[in-house]
């Protein structure tokens, strides 16, 4: 069960589609297998990157069931919704299907500290005893959550057990939260997003792992393993080898299309299709990705990877 | 069928709940009857005021079926959704249940003209031959739609047949759109929202009617009737009598709670319950509403209403 | 000197220009005289409505000097600026010229409670012992200030002595602040803006007066006098007579142009010129204003005004 | 004189302060010298990174005069201001002091295409015959400018001669603009910002150079030289060596403090002071920067740099 000690690599999963936009269940199976093979300790599905908002309620349930039945590792389900009724309904389906917990991002439009705290009070109440991940992603939601607000939610809501940290800048926030839990606040797990852009610094600041997507998801595993083995220089070497691609994926609104392209190139999913309004990649973009991938392969090879 | 000639009063319907938050179907029936009795030419359900985002997909369908089966006047269904799959699914249910068309607001976050036009291209394609209302409500969505963008959507999408106009300020926009349709652009219906705050000026600028909610929905009927009868001074007298309450309802985020309170006071629905995060009204607010209502009754009585 | 006991009507002053955009000092003189004659207890200049952002630093100083030397009532100067150096420089000029205090709105972009509190800590430090008005106008600034944040600023910054209240909705905020000062918080003055749209309810909630602009500034005086005389029904009658115009002025981005038009019509200033990007009024808009003004005159005449 | 053929490296200059916040003119001199020595073809001062908004009007003029009198390369002056009067006043001072042109970013709050085009029409009119750079930086301004809007401004305003490109994502925008100028639109210079994060891809897409800040400004020179020499692999090697630091500087709101720290470390300016509300760096952040700098030095050394 998801809890405050959760750590490691939780890979954010894409949702594969057929060229006509229908769910591609065969690719879902292969993707689950590949994520685990490449080192995932858990999977997070139906996040923003999973195009959750583009699925009907019925489709969301079918994805949850397929992934949970296939996966040998814990599955967290994104249940952010415009209202608590839809959130509760999907959460119940997720837990019934065997998920380990759910993830909730605040809706666009929240501004004051009190509004944000109030929203998560309502969330915790709506979810009952289901443990949840608080997704803190201001670049996408427009909602800025201060460290003191995170701590207030953690204090008030025992079922909030993980912070998906993707504030930007966010390193001082990790330090502030860790300092608070070192001096008496309840300590929850911090798993970092933002495509891994600051992964090493985040680990150095006290994060418990990664929860993000990347076209080559073994990156998170390799960096974390080297870091945990105490070989910081090797961790930096690996991290730097992936960095040009991490940076390229970081382009807002393009990351998912780039990742799907990379997953197709590696033979993991069949189609790079995004549902509308997601757009395809131009030839120039594809050429840029492929050039970065070729250099990445060379540099990793120099590192014995 | 909803089309470019649609006119009159389309009342935006609240969604009544029981004190525990469940749908109150008996109150739905009474509310439908009351709206029609008070002069509605049509109803618009599952808009923002209908707390659409707080319903599950299944609940939305049940509300659509209940209202359409009860209503003697055309019903338009709000189908705004985070993605086109959910929008399409609800639209199909709405039309199957006998609705006359659907309404779509752009999602928060759209900024450039091209993004907005693209969104409605996708909407029109997703909806197929279902006629739709374009809801233009920047105060709630944050999306600013220029007159030229409205005209582009109207030109490109034959199924866009009504503009729910609630830009603020918005009077010059009506004039610009009417000037365009007088000189060759396709003319669509303009029905005005914003709680009726500028209803008379909107009619004078060329609007075809109202599409809004108000705690005393006969206001739209009475103002429109006097206006169409050519008695502008009487239209102003009636409008002014309601204005203190219109203004009070205009407080963002409070309008629905105020309207539900007024509907309960008039014996139309049983409970003023809002689903979370909607909040109840304080005693001071209720006292203010009641004081305004008492004066409103007196002033209307002076007008023989 | 501006302090926590400040009360009454502080009229927000327009800045008159000549047709070529230069400052019109003769009209400034006449405007100052007229505001006082129509009941102002004080003036607030170089606010948003004063087109402060469109003046050079040197022009701002010249307006401050002209108004303070002409005015028989206290003058508050808006000193909001992108940085504290410019704010400090203008504040010093204002106080040297004989102003009673300054007014500061938070800059666009502030989001969390901590950012807002921090901004006003810096403001208070930059201003030294100059008393200031905290302008709380989210519709214009995008900055949402919770009651608890206002109270924190009031507690931390002894030189914050007045709240220019124009949150919307804002009535519960007044009640919350008054409840806090009744139970131990430092009590500061609350003067209300928003063009007077909720003036009477604000007074009933405990506000100390008005600080706003309106094309017929005697409205604030008349409503406040009737209210303070204990004649609430008469206060409502007067308030309602002005309400159609108040509502019309409330159109965002148009209020100033409408007010300048009204001031010209009354022979107070010579030109309705706005500096760019301010736009002029169309003929239809002018006709609407004039129709409202004619009815307003009739209704006020019925009230003996 | 700044024109459509401008190309190369325009370094965005910091504004050095003494520990008490006063301008540090000696450090300005040294900084100008260092930027040129490290390969700048021109300098851009009083941009966002130059803390322009935190200077008084008088201070801005003194910085302009100091830099232009010291610099052997062309100087562009950021003149973005809340109003056109202040913009015009500073622009005149800049040109009188010998600057080559000015730079203007759109103000926060502009939304529709028509608003943006209108703003730059007014800008061009206010500036007269002074050539200007259009700064397109949505992450900072919140203003999204479509390629078609850039092209409209370029078509309507002959004095708009350079685009400071820092949209994100922005690569397809460069391609769109170059395709347009290849097929008949007026071609203007495109110089890229965003701290150089996508510099190489931008050059490959047709950009004319860089206009950005970075703690090691020789990076832009070295990458551009290798690129222009046709040695793309070497350009990538150099670019990748700097990338961990580029990424670290990219943290919003922190870049300037990091750059000032790096400039102090290199002995170029004396103090890393920022004016409020700019904050200093924590010990952990400084340690992270220094670790990145050490690795950067090693990797550059491997490349013979």
Short mmCIF file of N, CA and C in Angstrom, two decimals, chain B residues 139 168-172 175 197-198 201 205 233 236-237 239-240 243-244 247-248 250-252 254 282 284-285 288 291-292 295 298-299, chain C residues 139 168-172 175 197-198 201 205 233 236-237 239-240 243-244 247-248 250-252 254 282 284-285 288 291-292 295 298-299:
data_model
loop_
_atom_site.label_atom_id
_atom_site.label_comp_id
_atom_site.label_asym_id
_atom_site.label_seq_id
_atom_site.Cartn_x
_atom_site.Cartn_y
_atom_site.Cartn_z
N UNK B 139 -14.67 35.85 -17.96
CA UNK B 139 -14.47 36.01 -16.52
C UNK B 139 -14.33 34.64 -15.84
N UNK B 168 -17.22 40.68 -21.01
CA UNK B 168 -17.45 41.85 -20.15
C UNK B 168 -16.23 42.73 -20.17
N UNK B 169 -16.20 43.87 -20.80
CA UNK B 169 -17.35 44.48 -21.45
C UNK B 169 -17.65 43.76 -22.77
N UNK B 170 -18.91 43.78 -23.18
CA UNK B 170 -19.28 43.02 -24.35
C UNK B 170 -20.20 43.72 -25.32
N UNK B 171 -20.59 44.95 -25.01
CA UNK B 171 -21.57 45.60 -25.89
C UNK B 171 -21.00 45.89 -27.26
N UNK B 172 -19.75 46.34 -27.32
CA UNK B 172 -19.16 46.62 -28.62
C UNK B 172 -18.98 45.34 -29.44
N UNK B 175 -22.19 44.75 -31.27
CA UNK B 175 -22.26 45.67 -32.41
C UNK B 175 -21.34 45.23 -33.54
N UNK B 197 -27.06 41.47 -16.47
CA UNK B 197 -26.57 42.77 -15.99
C UNK B 197 -26.65 43.89 -17.04
N UNK B 198 -26.55 43.55 -18.30
CA UNK B 198 -26.61 44.57 -19.36
C UNK B 198 -27.69 44.20 -20.39
N UNK B 201 -29.27 46.99 -22.76
CA UNK B 201 -28.31 47.51 -23.73
C UNK B 201 -27.97 46.42 -24.78
N UNK B 205 -28.41 46.61 -28.80
CA UNK B 205 -27.29 46.41 -29.72
C UNK B 205 -27.55 45.32 -30.75
N UNK B 233 -39.25 52.65 -22.27
CA UNK B 233 -39.26 53.22 -20.92
C UNK B 233 -39.77 52.19 -19.90
N UNK B 236 -37.11 49.71 -19.26
CA UNK B 236 -36.11 50.26 -18.32
C UNK B 236 -36.64 50.25 -16.89
N UNK B 237 -37.89 50.59 -16.73
CA UNK B 237 -38.46 50.61 -15.38
C UNK B 237 -38.40 49.21 -14.75
N UNK B 239 -36.46 46.70 -15.71
CA UNK B 239 -35.05 46.32 -15.57
C UNK B 239 -34.45 46.95 -14.32
N UNK B 240 -34.69 48.24 -14.13
CA UNK B 240 -34.14 48.94 -12.96
C UNK B 240 -34.67 48.37 -11.65
N UNK B 243 -32.56 45.53 -10.82
CA UNK B 243 -31.11 45.72 -10.89
C UNK B 243 -30.36 45.55 -9.58
N UNK B 244 -30.87 46.04 -8.45
CA UNK B 244 -30.10 45.81 -7.21
C UNK B 244 -29.86 44.31 -6.96
N UNK B 247 -27.30 42.90 -9.62
CA UNK B 247 -25.97 43.30 -9.17
C UNK B 247 -25.50 42.43 -8.00
N UNK B 248 -26.41 42.13 -7.09
CA UNK B 248 -25.99 41.35 -5.92
C UNK B 248 -25.63 39.92 -6.34
N UNK B 250 -24.40 39.13 -9.08
CA UNK B 250 -23.23 39.16 -9.96
C UNK B 250 -21.93 38.90 -9.23
N UNK B 251 -21.96 38.82 -7.92
CA UNK B 251 -20.73 38.56 -7.17
C UNK B 251 -20.16 37.19 -7.57
N UNK B 252 -18.94 37.16 -8.12
CA UNK B 252 -18.41 35.91 -8.68
C UNK B 252 -18.35 34.80 -7.64
N UNK B 254 -20.71 33.47 -6.13
CA UNK B 254 -21.81 33.48 -5.17
C UNK B 254 -23.17 33.37 -5.85
N UNK B 282 -23.90 33.02 4.43
CA UNK B 282 -23.93 33.43 5.83
C UNK B 282 -25.25 34.12 6.15
N UNK B 284 -25.66 37.06 7.35
CA UNK B 284 -25.64 38.44 6.85
C UNK B 284 -25.99 38.50 5.37
N UNK B 285 -25.46 37.57 4.61
CA UNK B 285 -25.76 37.55 3.18
C UNK B 285 -27.24 37.27 2.95
N UNK B 288 -29.19 40.29 3.54
CA UNK B 288 -29.06 41.26 2.44
C UNK B 288 -29.94 40.87 1.26
N UNK B 291 -33.59 41.55 2.10
CA UNK B 291 -33.92 42.98 2.06
C UNK B 291 -34.08 43.46 0.61
N UNK B 292 -33.20 42.98 -0.25
CA UNK B 292 -33.31 43.36 -1.66
C UNK B 292 -34.59 42.81 -2.27
N UNK B 295 -37.69 44.94 -1.26
CA UNK B 295 -37.78 46.17 -2.05
C UNK B 295 -38.16 45.88 -3.50
N UNK B 298 -41.83 45.41 -3.87
CA UNK B 298 -42.53 46.69 -3.82
C UNK B 298 -42.43 47.45 -5.14
N UNK B 299 -41.21 47.51 -5.67
CA UNK B 299 -41.03 48.27 -6.90
C UNK B 299 -41.76 47.62 -8.07
N UNK C 139 -9.42 42.03 -9.35
CA UNK C 139 -9.86 42.02 -10.75
C UNK C 139 -8.83 42.71 -11.64
N UNK C 168 -13.79 41.21 -4.94
CA UNK C 168 -15.12 40.97 -5.51
C UNK C 168 -15.32 39.49 -5.71
N UNK C 169 -16.10 38.78 -4.92
CA UNK C 169 -16.93 39.33 -3.86
C UNK C 169 -16.08 39.73 -2.66
N UNK C 170 -16.57 40.71 -1.91
CA UNK C 170 -15.75 41.24 -0.83
C UNK C 170 -16.49 41.49 0.47
N UNK C 171 -17.79 41.25 0.50
CA UNK C 171 -18.54 41.61 1.70
C UNK C 171 -18.14 40.75 2.90
N UNK C 172 -17.95 39.46 2.65
CA UNK C 172 -17.55 38.59 3.76
C UNK C 172 -16.16 38.95 4.27
N UNK C 175 -16.59 41.66 6.82
CA UNK C 175 -17.08 41.06 8.06
C UNK C 175 -15.97 40.33 8.80
N UNK C 197 -20.18 49.88 -6.31
CA UNK C 197 -21.20 48.88 -6.70
C UNK C 197 -21.90 48.21 -5.51
N UNK C 198 -21.20 48.09 -4.39
CA UNK C 198 -21.80 47.46 -3.21
C UNK C 198 -21.70 48.38 -2.00
N UNK C 201 -24.09 47.91 1.14
CA UNK C 201 -23.82 46.67 1.88
C UNK C 201 -22.47 46.77 2.59
N UNK C 205 -21.68 46.40 6.56
CA UNK C 205 -20.74 45.40 7.07
C UNK C 205 -19.65 46.01 7.94
N UNK C 233 -33.54 53.55 4.43
CA UNK C 233 -34.41 53.49 3.26
C UNK C 233 -34.06 54.61 2.26
N UNK C 236 -30.93 53.72 0.49
CA UNK C 236 -31.20 52.76 -0.57
C UNK C 236 -31.85 53.44 -1.79
N UNK C 237 -32.76 54.37 -1.52
CA UNK C 237 -33.41 55.06 -2.64
C UNK C 237 -32.38 55.82 -3.48
N UNK C 239 -29.11 55.29 -3.55
CA UNK C 239 -28.18 54.32 -4.13
C UNK C 239 -28.79 53.69 -5.39
N UNK C 240 -30.04 53.29 -5.29
CA UNK C 240 -30.72 52.66 -6.42
C UNK C 240 -30.85 53.61 -7.61
N UNK C 243 -27.72 53.39 -9.46
CA UNK C 243 -27.21 52.06 -9.76
C UNK C 243 -27.08 51.72 -11.25
N UNK C 244 -28.05 52.11 -12.10
CA UNK C 244 -27.86 51.79 -13.51
C UNK C 244 -26.56 52.38 -14.07
N UNK C 247 -23.46 50.50 -12.51
CA UNK C 247 -23.31 49.24 -13.24
C UNK C 247 -22.70 49.47 -14.62
N UNK C 248 -23.11 50.53 -15.28
CA UNK C 248 -22.58 50.77 -16.63
C UNK C 248 -21.09 51.12 -16.57
N UNK C 250 -19.10 50.04 -14.46
CA UNK C 250 -18.34 48.89 -13.96
C UNK C 250 -17.74 48.04 -15.06
N UNK C 251 -18.04 48.32 -16.30
CA UNK C 251 -17.48 47.53 -17.39
C UNK C 251 -15.95 47.68 -17.40
N UNK C 252 -15.22 46.57 -17.23
CA UNK C 252 -13.77 46.67 -17.06
C UNK C 252 -13.09 47.36 -18.25
N UNK C 254 -13.47 50.27 -19.21
CA UNK C 254 -14.25 51.36 -19.80
C UNK C 254 -14.61 52.44 -18.79
N UNK C 282 -17.52 54.94 -28.38
CA UNK C 282 -18.28 54.99 -29.63
C UNK C 282 -19.55 55.81 -29.44
N UNK C 284 -22.57 54.85 -29.97
CA UNK C 284 -23.59 54.05 -29.29
C UNK C 284 -23.38 54.08 -27.77
N UNK C 285 -22.13 53.98 -27.36
CA UNK C 285 -21.84 54.01 -25.93
C UNK C 285 -22.23 55.36 -25.34
N UNK C 288 -25.84 55.56 -24.85
CA UNK C 288 -26.29 54.79 -23.69
C UNK C 288 -26.03 55.53 -22.38
N UNK C 291 -28.49 58.43 -22.03
CA UNK C 291 -29.83 57.96 -21.66
C UNK C 291 -29.89 57.62 -20.17
N UNK C 292 -28.86 56.97 -19.69
CA UNK C 292 -28.82 56.64 -18.26
C UNK C 292 -28.76 57.90 -17.41
N UNK C 295 -32.25 59.61 -17.13
CA UNK C 295 -33.11 58.93 -16.15
C UNK C 295 -32.62 59.16 -14.73
N UNK C 298 -33.77 62.43 -13.43
CA UNK C 298 -35.20 62.38 -13.07
C UNK C 298 -35.41 61.70 -11.73
N UNK C 299 -34.76 60.55 -11.56
CA UNK C 299 -34.99 59.82 -10.31
C UNK C 299 -34.44 60.58 -9.11
#
